[in-house]
Tab-separated table of C-alpha atoms in Angstrom:
chain	number	residue	atom	x	y	z
A	12	GLN	CA	-40.624	-1.781	-13.745
A	13	ARG	CA	-43.696	-3.978	-13.182
A	14	THR	CA	-45.675	-0.852	-12.346
A	15	CYS	CA	-44.493	0.760	-15.580
A	16	GLN	CA	-45.503	-2.328	-17.541
A	17	ALA	CA	-48.973	-2.149	-16.032
A	18	ALA	CA	-49.444	1.498	-17.080
A	19	ALA	CA	-50.501	1.955	-20.695
A	20	GLN	CA	-48.681	5.250	-21.317
A	21	CYS	CA	-45.466	4.438	-19.412
A	22	THR	CA	-42.244	4.100	-21.412
A	23	PHE	CA	-39.567	4.667	-18.743
A	24	PHE	CA	-39.434	4.477	-14.958
A	25	THR	CA	-37.230	5.958	-12.227
A	26	HIS	CA	-36.865	4.596	-8.692
A	27	TRP	CA	-35.393	6.859	-6.004
A	28	ASN	CA	-33.459	4.771	-3.500
A	29	ALA	CA	-33.638	7.161	-0.522
A	30	SER	CA	-37.382	7.806	-0.585
A	31	SER	CA	-38.547	4.654	-2.455
A	32	ALA	CA	-40.442	6.961	-4.800
A	33	CYS	CA	-41.368	5.524	-8.186
A	34	CYS	CA	-41.882	7.875	-11.140
A	35	LEU	CA	-43.268	6.837	-14.506
A	36	SER	CA	-42.421	8.763	-17.679
A	37	GLY	CA	-43.755	8.811	-21.187
A	38	GLU	CA	-41.949	8.429	-24.484
A	39	ASP	CA	-40.790	12.057	-24.449
A	40	ALA	CA	-38.578	11.611	-21.351
A	41	SER	CA	-34.787	11.689	-21.529
A	42	TRP	CA	-32.114	10.132	-19.293
A	43	SER	CA	-29.746	12.219	-17.182
A	44	GLU	CA	-27.190	11.393	-14.522
A	45	GLU	CA	-28.376	11.469	-10.912
A	46	PRO	CA	-26.811	9.587	-7.951
A	47	GLY	CA	-29.257	7.649	-5.825
A	48	ALA	CA	-31.655	6.732	-8.622
A	49	VAL	CA	-32.216	3.686	-10.826
A	50	ALA	CA	-33.883	4.168	-14.200
A	51	GLY	CA	-34.881	1.854	-16.993
A	52	PRO	CA	-37.315	1.133	-19.822
A	53	GLN	CA	-40.702	-0.523	-19.610
A	54	VAL	CA	-39.299	-3.679	-21.216
A	55	CYS	CA	-35.615	-4.615	-21.358
A	56	ASP	CA	-34.286	-5.554	-24.763
A	57	GLN	CA	-32.083	-8.592	-25.213
A	58	ALA	CA	-29.367	-6.401	-26.695
A	59	ASP	CA	-28.119	-3.168	-25.180
A	60	PRO	CA	-29.966	-0.391	-27.042
A	61	GLY	CA	-26.810	1.696	-27.052
A	62	CYS	CA	-25.067	-1.006	-29.091
A	63	VAL	CA	-27.726	-1.422	-31.799
A	64	ASP	CA	-29.673	1.831	-32.077
A	65	MET	CA	-29.023	4.546	-34.621
A	66	PRO	CA	-29.922	8.242	-34.257
A	67	ASP	CA	-32.597	9.904	-36.339
A	68	ALA	CA	-32.138	12.869	-38.666
A	69	GLY	CA	-32.454	15.351	-35.803
A	70	PHE	CA	-29.147	14.348	-34.250
A	71	PRO	CA	-27.381	16.281	-32.881
A	72	GLY	CA	-29.943	18.657	-31.467
A	73	ALA	CA	-29.607	22.258	-30.424
A	74	THR	CA	-29.521	21.140	-26.780
A	75	GLU	CA	-28.328	18.037	-24.994
A	76	ARG	CA	-31.933	17.014	-24.338
A	77	GLU	CA	-32.784	17.205	-28.040
A	78	SER	CA	-29.731	15.087	-28.810
A	79	GLU	CA	-30.836	12.466	-26.265
A	80	LEU	CA	-34.344	12.343	-27.713
A	81	ALA	CA	-32.935	11.690	-31.181
A	82	TRP	CA	-32.079	8.130	-30.097
A	83	PRO	CA	-34.730	5.396	-29.666
A	84	ALA	CA	-33.638	4.800	-26.050
A	85	HIS	CA	-33.553	8.573	-25.419
A	86	ARG	CA	-29.907	8.601	-24.435
A	87	VAL	CA	-26.696	8.982	-26.426
A	88	PRO	CA	-24.524	5.838	-26.193
A	89	LEU	CA	-21.680	6.224	-23.742
A	90	LYS	CA	-18.088	5.773	-24.752
A	91	LEU	CA	-17.079	2.105	-24.363
A	92	GLN	CA	-20.651	1.215	-23.391
A	93	CYS	CA	-20.369	-1.771	-25.738
A	94	TRP	CA	-16.937	-2.863	-24.562
A	95	PRO	CA	-16.624	-5.823	-22.137
A	96	LYS	CA	-15.843	-4.889	-18.554
A	97	ASN	CA	-14.377	-6.788	-15.644
A	98	TRP	CA	-16.379	-5.530	-12.677
A	99	ASP	CA	-14.366	-7.621	-10.211
A	100	GLU	CA	-11.166	-5.756	-11.097
A	101	GLY	CA	-12.780	-2.486	-12.129
A	102	SER	CA	-11.157	-2.607	-15.560
A	103	TYR	CA	-11.916	-3.146	-19.234
A	104	ASP	CA	-11.351	-6.604	-20.662
A	105	ARG	CA	-9.442	-7.289	-23.850
A	106	CYS	CA	-11.388	-8.189	-26.970
A	107	PRO	CA	-10.198	-11.303	-28.799
A	108	GLY	CA	-10.758	-9.712	-32.211
A	109	ILE	CA	-7.477	-7.949	-33.066
A	110	GLN	CA	-6.488	-6.919	-36.589
A	111	VAL	CA	-3.245	-5.488	-37.914
A	112	ILE	CA	-4.332	-2.474	-39.940
A	113	GLU	CA	-0.921	-0.873	-40.587
A	114	ASP	CA	2.454	-2.637	-40.739
A	115	SER	CA	5.955	-1.307	-41.242
A	116	LYS	CA	6.670	-4.290	-43.514
A	117	LEU	CA	3.801	-3.155	-45.761
A	118	GLY	CA	4.800	0.496	-46.116
A	119	PHE	CA	3.723	1.995	-42.776
A	120	PRO	CA	6.538	4.382	-41.687
A	121	GLY	CA	5.679	4.049	-37.994
A	122	ARG	CA	7.722	7.133	-37.033
A	123	CYS	CA	5.192	8.182	-34.437
A	124	SER	CA	5.798	10.598	-31.602
A	125	GLY	CA	3.857	10.937	-28.375
A	126	LEU	CA	4.307	7.284	-27.379
A	127	THR	CA	5.083	5.776	-23.981
A	128	ARG	CA	8.316	3.877	-23.452
A	129	ILE	CA	7.939	0.427	-21.891
A	130	GLN	CA	10.856	0.167	-19.500
A	131	VAL	CA	10.621	-3.589	-18.906
A	132	VAL	CA	9.120	-6.167	-21.248
A	133	PRO	CA	8.217	-9.238	-19.156
A	134	GLN	CA	9.772	-12.607	-19.854
A	135	PHE	CA	8.054	-14.593	-22.617
A	136	GLU	CA	6.511	-11.354	-23.923
A	137	THR	CA	7.496	-9.128	-26.818
A	138	CYS	CA	6.760	-5.490	-27.495
A	139	GLU	CA	4.054	-6.655	-29.902
A	140	THR	CA	2.352	-9.271	-27.718
A	141	LEU	CA	2.327	-6.905	-24.765
A	142	CYS	CA	0.504	-4.331	-26.875
A	143	LYS	CA	-2.019	-6.874	-28.133
A	144	ARG	CA	-2.934	-7.831	-24.580
A	145	ASN	CA	-3.933	-4.268	-23.706
A	146	PRO	CA	-7.114	-2.986	-25.399
A	147	PHE	CA	-5.871	0.594	-24.969
A	148	CYS	CA	-2.660	-0.031	-26.918
A	149	SER	CA	-3.242	1.044	-30.505
A	150	LEU	CA	0.321	0.822	-31.825
A	151	PHE	CA	3.751	-0.489	-30.902
A	152	GLN	CA	7.139	0.627	-32.100
A	153	VAL	CA	10.570	-0.965	-31.684
A	154	VAL	CA	13.428	1.510	-32.013
A	155	GLN	CA	17.123	0.709	-32.318
A	156	LEU	CA	19.629	3.533	-32.215
A	157	ASP	CA	23.404	3.559	-32.821
A	158	GLY	CA	23.392	0.953	-35.566
A	159	VAL	CA	22.543	-2.730	-35.622
A	160	TYR	CA	24.410	-3.359	-32.387
A	161	GLY	CA	22.681	-0.581	-30.445
A	162	PRO	CA	20.116	-1.180	-27.718
A	163	LYS	CA	16.460	-1.712	-28.629
A	164	SER	CA	13.578	0.036	-26.921
A	165	CYS	CA	9.827	-0.669	-26.905
A	166	TRP	CA	7.219	2.092	-27.294
A	167	HIS	CA	3.413	1.916	-27.056
A	168	ALA	CA	0.641	4.292	-28.088
A	169	TYR	CA	-1.450	4.097	-24.945
A	170	ALA	CA	-5.025	5.476	-25.286
A	171	THR	CA	-3.771	7.618	-28.159
A	172	THR	CA	-3.104	7.145	-31.869
A	173	GLY	CA	0.450	8.474	-32.024
A	174	LEU	CA	1.290	11.730	-33.773
A	175	ASN	CA	2.878	12.354	-37.159
A	176	CYS	CA	3.489	8.679	-37.843
A	177	TYR	CA	4.077	9.431	-41.542
A	178	VAL	CA	6.556	12.296	-41.040
A	179	ASN	CA	10.296	11.957	-41.589
A	180	ARG	CA	11.493	13.098	-38.151
A	181	GLU	CA	15.252	12.783	-37.606
A	182	GLN	CA	17.234	11.233	-40.428
A	183	ASN	CA	18.572	8.489	-38.168
A	184	PHE	CA	15.145	7.650	-36.693
A	185	PHE	CA	13.928	4.496	-38.430
A	186	PRO	CA	11.903	2.094	-36.268
A	187	ILE	CA	12.885	-1.479	-37.053
A	188	ARG	CA	9.297	-2.638	-36.442
A	189	ALA	CA	5.914	-0.951	-36.037
A	190	LYS	CA	2.307	-2.121	-36.245
A	191	ARG	CA	-1.057	-0.508	-35.699
A	192	PHE	CA	-3.891	-2.652	-34.281
A	193	MET	CA	-7.641	-2.421	-34.235
A	194	HIS	CA	-9.203	-4.063	-31.177
A	195	GLY	CA	-12.740	-5.337	-31.693
A	196	GLN	CA	-14.988	-3.754	-34.294
A	197	VAL	CA	-16.204	-0.298	-35.235
A	198	ARG	CA	-19.795	0.791	-35.809
A	199	VAL	CA	-20.305	3.978	-37.812
A	200	LEU	CA	-23.025	6.108	-36.210
A	201	ALA	CA	-22.939	9.240	-38.374
A	202	ASP	CA	-21.128	10.888	-41.271
A	203	LEU	CA	-19.303	14.056	-40.230
A	204	LYS	CA	-18.772	15.544	-43.657
A	205	GLY	CA	-20.228	19.036	-43.661
A	206	THR	CA	-19.455	19.713	-39.978
A	207	MET	CA	-16.456	20.692	-37.906
A	208	VAL	CA	-16.252	18.830	-34.597
A	209	GLN	CA	-14.793	20.906	-31.784
A	210	GLY	CA	-12.090	19.514	-29.475
A	211	LEU	CA	-10.117	17.237	-31.834
A	212	LEU	CA	-6.334	16.821	-32.093
A	213	ASN	CA	-4.307	17.227	-35.273
A	214	ALA	CA	-2.766	13.774	-35.801
A	215	PHE	CA	-0.821	14.595	-38.990
A	216	GLY	CA	-0.671	17.248	-41.702
A	217	PRO	CA	-1.871	17.116	-45.315
A	218	TYR	CA	1.544	16.925	-47.003
A	219	TRP	CA	2.661	13.333	-46.479
A	220	PHE	CA	0.544	11.462	-49.023
A	221	ILE	CA	0.570	11.504	-52.790
A	222	ASN	CA	-3.223	11.362	-53.047
A	223	VAL	CA	-5.992	12.507	-50.736
A	224	SER	CA	-7.749	9.138	-50.617
A	225	SER	CA	-4.697	7.529	-48.966
A	226	ALA	CA	-4.546	10.350	-46.417
A	227	ILE	CA	-8.244	9.917	-45.571
A	228	GLU	CA	-7.778	6.177	-45.130
A	229	ALA	CA	-4.798	6.725	-42.815
A	230	CYS	CA	-6.812	9.188	-40.761
A	231	ARG	CA	-9.682	6.736	-40.459
A	232	LEU	CA	-7.364	3.953	-39.286
A	233	ASN	CA	-5.809	6.272	-36.698
A	234	CYS	CA	-9.152	6.657	-34.970
A	235	TYR	CA	-10.203	3.025	-35.465
A	236	SER	CA	-7.092	1.849	-33.621
A	237	ASN	CA	-7.787	3.859	-30.453
A	238	ILE	CA	-10.868	2.660	-28.532
A	239	MET	CA	-11.034	6.087	-26.851
A	240	CYS	CA	-11.522	7.813	-30.216
A	241	GLN	CA	-15.090	8.376	-31.435
A	242	TYR	CA	-14.473	11.156	-33.973
A	243	TRP	CA	-12.189	11.622	-36.940
A	244	GLN	CA	-12.160	14.201	-39.740
A	245	TYR	CA	-9.845	14.909	-42.636
A	246	ASN	CA	-9.468	18.573	-43.513
A	247	ARG	CA	-7.975	19.701	-46.816
A	248	LEU	CA	-6.192	22.593	-45.107
A	249	ASN	CA	-4.471	20.937	-42.139
A	250	GLY	CA	-4.852	17.191	-42.443
A	251	CYS	CA	-6.186	14.611	-40.005
A	252	TRP	CA	-8.043	15.415	-36.792
A	253	VAL	CA	-8.996	12.767	-34.208
A	254	GLU	CA	-10.427	12.631	-30.716
A	255	ASP	CA	-7.608	12.144	-28.206
A	256	PRO	CA	-8.858	12.339	-24.605
A	257	VAL	CA	-5.315	12.014	-23.243
A	258	ALA	CA	-4.027	15.127	-24.984
A	259	MET	CA	-7.203	17.190	-25.472
A	260	GLY	CA	-9.815	15.740	-23.172
A	261	PRO	CA	-12.964	14.022	-24.476
A	262	VAL	CA	-15.345	15.707	-26.886
A	263	ALA	CA	-18.428	17.079	-25.169
A	264	SER	CA	-21.160	14.471	-24.658
A	265	PRO	CA	-23.999	14.438	-25.443
A	266	PRO	CA	-22.920	16.377	-28.529
A	267	THR	CA	-24.971	19.328	-29.706
A	268	GLN	CA	-25.029	21.476	-32.810
A	269	ALA	CA	-22.435	23.681	-31.143
A	270	THR	CA	-20.119	20.647	-30.879
A	271	TRP	CA	-20.748	19.664	-34.491
A	272	ASP	CA	-20.390	23.117	-36.011
A	273	ALA	CA	-22.062	23.163	-39.421
A	274	ALA	CA	-21.968	26.956	-39.730
A	275	SER	CA	-18.189	27.341	-39.789
A	276	PRO	CA	-16.800	28.966	-42.960
A	277	HIS	CA	-14.252	26.129	-43.175
A	278	VAL	CA	-16.835	23.321	-43.331
A	279	ALA	CA	-16.284	22.958	-47.066
A	280	MET	CA	-12.681	21.941	-46.375
A	281	VAL	CA	-13.763	18.837	-44.449
A	282	LEU	CA	-13.513	16.036	-47.000
A	283	ALA	CA	-14.462	13.079	-44.780
A	284	GLY	CA	-15.190	12.122	-41.208
A	285	GLU	CA	-17.155	9.746	-38.991
A	286	TYR	CA	-18.753	9.492	-35.575
A	287	ILE	CA	-18.052	5.890	-34.512
A	288	GLN	CA	-18.542	3.426	-31.687
A	289	HIS	CA	-16.032	0.766	-30.652
A	290	ALA	CA	-17.602	-2.591	-29.839
A	291	CYS	CA	-16.586	-6.161	-29.157
A	292	SER	CA	-18.632	-8.782	-30.968
A	293	GLY	CA	-20.073	-11.258	-28.503
A	294	PHE	CA	-20.603	-8.524	-25.942
A	295	ALA	CA	-23.108	-6.702	-28.126
A	296	ASN	CA	-25.586	-8.720	-30.174
A	297	PRO	CA	-24.067	-8.732	-33.696
A	298	ALA	CA	-27.303	-9.952	-35.290
A	299	LYS	CA	-29.079	-6.713	-34.409
A	300	VAL	CA	-26.261	-4.258	-35.071
A	301	THR	CA	-27.162	-1.709	-37.720
A	302	GLY	CA	-24.830	0.515	-39.644
A	303	GLU	CA	-21.412	-0.402	-40.960
A	304	VAL	CA	-19.543	-2.940	-38.827
A	305	LEU	CA	-15.882	-3.577	-39.566
A	306	GLY	CA	-13.840	-6.455	-38.223
A	307	LEU	CA	-13.521	-10.206	-38.100
A	308	PRO	CA	-16.107	-12.501	-36.476
A	309	ILE	CA	-15.317	-13.387	-32.873
A	310	GLY	CA	-15.269	-16.904	-31.488
A	311	VAL	CA	-14.330	-17.960	-27.973
A	312	THR	CA	-13.731	-15.115	-25.538
A	313	ALA	CA	-10.095	-14.839	-24.526
A	314	PRO	CA	-9.077	-14.483	-20.871
A	315	PRO	CA	-9.122	-10.896	-19.557
A	316	THR	CA	-6.036	-8.807	-18.920
A	317	LYS	CA	-5.388	-5.909	-16.611
A	318	ALA	CA	-6.428	-2.515	-17.962
A	319	PRO	CA	-6.971	0.968	-16.556
A	320	ARG	CA	-9.403	1.024	-13.640
A	321	LEU	CA	-12.788	2.640	-14.100
A	322	SER	CA	-13.475	5.705	-12.065
A	323	ALA	CA	-16.519	5.620	-9.800
A	324	HIS	CA	-18.252	8.091	-12.097
A	325	GLU	CA	-17.544	6.062	-15.203
A	326	ALA	CA	-18.502	2.792	-13.571
A	327	ALA	CA	-21.827	4.231	-12.489
A	328	ARG	CA	-22.625	5.545	-15.950
A	329	ASN	CA	-21.517	2.384	-17.721
A	330	ALA	CA	-23.651	0.184	-15.470
A	331	PHE	CA	-26.674	0.688	-17.738
A	332	HIS	CA	-26.019	-2.099	-20.279
A	333	ASN	CA	-29.389	-3.414	-21.447
A	334	PHE	CA	-31.212	-3.329	-18.147
A	335	PHE	CA	-31.311	-0.616	-15.504
A	336	SER	CA	-29.244	2.548	-15.262
A	337	GLY	CA	-27.609	3.050	-11.882
A	338	GLY	CA	-26.953	6.683	-11.041
A	339	GLY	CA	-29.455	8.205	-13.446
A	340	HIS	CA	-33.088	9.122	-13.910
A	341	HIS	CA	-35.575	10.027	-16.631
A	342	SER	CA	-37.087	13.482	-16.751
A	343	GLY	CA	-38.954	15.778	-19.085
A	344	GLY	CA	-42.401	15.473	-20.529
A	345	THR	CA	-45.093	13.865	-18.402
A	346	VAL	CA	-43.889	12.371	-15.121
A	347	VAL	CA	-46.284	10.477	-12.847
A	348	ARG	CA	-45.320	9.507	-9.308
A	349	VAL	CA	-46.800	6.252	-8.041
A	350	ILE	CA	-46.799	4.635	-4.605
A	351	ASP	CA	-45.367	1.154	-4.298
A	352	GLU	CA	-47.156	-0.735	-1.551
A	353	GLU	CA	-44.216	-3.105	-1.168
A	354	GLN	CA	-41.831	-0.299	-0.236
A	355	PRO	CA	-41.737	1.853	2.933
A	356	PRO	CA	-43.486	5.235	2.659
A	357	PRO	CA	-41.473	8.287	1.575
A	358	LYS	CA	-39.836	10.426	4.201
A	359	PRO	CA	-42.127	13.198	5.539
A	360	ASP	CA	-41.686	16.763	4.424
A	361	LYS	CA	-39.600	19.175	6.438
A	362	PRO	CA	-41.315	21.564	8.923
A	363	ASP	CA	-41.109	24.436	6.454
A	364	GLY	CA	-43.112	22.438	3.930
A	365	THR	CA	-40.248	21.629	1.522
A	366	PRO	CA	-39.921	18.001	0.430
A	367	SER	CA	-37.180	15.874	1.974
A	368	HIS	CA	-35.700	15.273	-1.498
A	369	PRO	CA	-36.901	18.166	-3.676
A	370	ALA	CA	-34.637	17.256	-6.590
A	371	GLN	CA	-35.527	13.602	-6.425
A	372	GLN	CA	-39.337	13.788	-6.192
A	373	PRO	CA	-40.833	15.385	-9.315
A	374	GLN	CA	-44.364	16.636	-8.820
A	375	PRO	CA	-46.890	14.680	-10.884
A	376	THR	CA	-48.492	16.516	-13.759
A	377	THR	CA	-51.433	14.116	-13.809
A	378	ALA	CA	-53.350	12.242	-11.177
A	379	PRO	CA	-51.222	9.707	-9.267
A	380	VAL	CA	-51.573	6.115	-10.330
A	381	ALA	CA	-51.765	3.600	-7.530
A	382	ALA	CA	-49.456	0.631	-7.892
A	383	PRO	CA	-51.251	-2.699	-8.357
A	384	ALA	CA	-51.349	-4.712	-5.162
A	385	ALA	CA	-49.170	-7.813	-5.125
A	386	ALA	CA	-51.087	-11.058	-5.286
A	387	GLY	CA	-51.534	-12.614	-1.886
A	388	SER	CA	-49.963	-9.695	-0.070
A	389	GLY	CA	-50.714	-9.544	3.638
A	390	SER	CA	-49.791	-7.282	6.499
A	391	GLN	CA	-46.672	-5.169	6.483
A	392	GLY	CA	-45.089	-7.464	9.089
A	393	SER	CA	-44.030	-6.975	12.681
A	394	THR	CA	-41.624	-4.217	13.633
A	395	SER	CA	-40.163	-6.153	16.581
A	396	MET	CA	-36.538	-7.237	16.507
A	397	PRO	CA	-35.699	-10.892	15.661
A	398	TRP	CA	-34.565	-13.163	18.533
A	399	TYR	CA	-30.971	-13.308	17.318
A	400	TRP	CA	-30.703	-9.517	17.550
A	401	TRP	CA	-31.753	-9.704	21.231
A	402	GLY	CA	-29.156	-12.424	21.856
A	403	TRP	CA	-26.448	-10.323	20.223
A	404	LEU	CA	-27.469	-7.304	22.347
A	405	VAL	CA	-27.367	-9.302	25.626
A	406	LEU	CA	-23.926	-10.725	24.835
A	407	ASN	CA	-22.558	-7.248	24.156
A	408	VAL	CA	-23.982	-5.888	27.440
A	409	VAL	CA	-22.406	-8.747	29.426
A	410	ALA	CA	-19.052	-8.291	27.677
A	411	CYS	CA	-19.050	-4.565	28.388
A	412	GLY	CA	-19.843	-5.206	32.079
A	413	VAL	CA	-16.982	-7.661	32.447
A	414	ALA	CA	-14.578	-5.252	30.738
A	415	LEU	CA	-15.586	-2.380	33.009
A	416	ALA	CA	-15.230	-4.501	36.163
A	417	TRP	CA	-11.794	-5.745	35.151
A	418	GLY	CA	-10.673	-2.227	34.305
A	419	HIS	CA	-11.803	-1.011	37.723
A	420	VAL	CA	-9.787	-3.720	39.523
A	421	VAL	CA	-6.642	-3.021	37.501
A	422	SER	CA	-6.959	0.731	37.985
A	423	LYS	CA	-7.389	0.348	41.777
A	424	GLN	CA	-4.301	-1.850	42.067
A	425	ALA	CA	-2.232	0.619	40.061
A	426	VAL	CA	-3.385	3.524	42.188
A	427	ASP	CA	-2.741	1.708	45.474
A	428	GLY	CA	0.775	0.758	44.376
A	429	ALA	CA	1.931	3.955	42.772
A	430	GLY	CA	-0.498	6.734	43.641
A	431	THR	CA	1.380	7.963	46.706
A	432	ALA	CA	4.761	7.933	44.959
A	433	LEU	CA	3.427	10.351	42.306
A	434	LEU	CA	2.861	13.014	44.945
A	435	SER	CA	5.626	15.332	46.202
A	436	ASP	CA	6.346	15.813	49.881
A	437	GLU	CA	4.315	18.995	49.874
A	438	ASP	CA	1.377	17.273	48.243
A	439	SER	CA	1.455	14.183	50.481
A	440	PRO	CA	-1.736	13.666	52.454
A	441	ARG	CA	-1.564	13.976	56.215
A	442	GLU	CA	-3.448	11.831	58.623
A	443	GLU	CA	-5.989	13.581	60.806
A	444	PRO	CA	-6.713	12.416	64.328
A	445	ASN	CA	-10.031	10.970	63.295
A	446	GLY	CA	-8.288	8.786	60.685
A	447	SER	CA	-9.339	10.829	57.635
A	448	THR	CA	-6.950	11.970	54.961
A	449	GLU	CA	-6.784	15.607	53.985
A	450	LEU	CA	-4.964	17.340	51.123
A	451	GLU	CA	-3.820	20.909	50.988
A	452	GLU	CA	-6.245	23.184	49.175
A	453	GLY	CA	-5.846	23.044	45.419
A	454	HIS	CA	-4.400	19.521	45.280
A	455	MET	CA	-6.040	16.270	44.253
A	456	ALA	CA	-4.954	12.720	44.988
A	457	LYS	CA	-6.145	9.895	42.719
């Protein structure tokens, strides 16, 4: 990064861990995933760019690269990039800002399907408090069958919004309590009216509301309540569509014009929709957030709770924050490779002339730029081993010698005591006149 700061035309840098190669890129470079590389900007912002930036008018592009370049940081924000993470436990933390956005006591039917039954509610917890403690729980539902004296059961919408919550299912199915929550805040990144996003799930049909504006609002709240949902659209023909990675898988990212289909003949039926980002105030810098932000201000951060573990892939991609990006590199445009005098030289090329890391060492398109020498730098240092390594080596040699000697003694005693008994009469050695011992041909005595 210091080398990039010293170069006038450098905007991004990439460091390859295996070869210690450093590549500088201009403003036209874009980020892509690549294990074994660390990438970052010339200067790190105080706030994560993915939590404050907005795309330009060219988003989404015809290709993924064009979509990346439409953002100031040249990468599309990752899902949950602006959500607090517990790296010690490999999980997502809860956000203290929780709002009730739909309530069965205020007209919300809450007759959702597709929920997960909670078999045991811990002591001192309720179905509601247990849902609030999990950032992936968007809705809870308490069901009581067989009259007022029947057993109660707890249901959660886990990483989903719940389906057909406004539909009259069975006549005897009336949840006695249901609430929908919104964890954290929502930042609107783009308006989706005039497009049809591919890969969404139909949350409910168009026939359960008296007016369209109420249906659109319900659709919006469905997506706002699920932190895994980044897209929602309301279609006049078949109702509400939301992103549901559990049921449908995530929408393709980075999105392209093929993902946001504006050429479909049914585009005119899309009455409303948004591309959103879930964030937790206090994790992102709220003073620099642009676009519409919904939610209450956040005060003291609440203690974290257990949540789904991050996969290795997701953890690597989410490690960017507002500094360096582990597991990624910048490419495209002008790339200049520089030599860092503080790092060991790159590995030599193979005998056939191919580089040791062909995919990780882009060829420079301009003359290489030498890295500025560090102030007061001296020799590269001695290659001899420190004294404590020699001590450790001597101790191991002595220990191995003792172990071998002891094993030899034990083995000899065992052979002397039991070796002859293991042989049959035919295999027993016979004494020769000269005192030597001879075995029949084909036999061996230990």
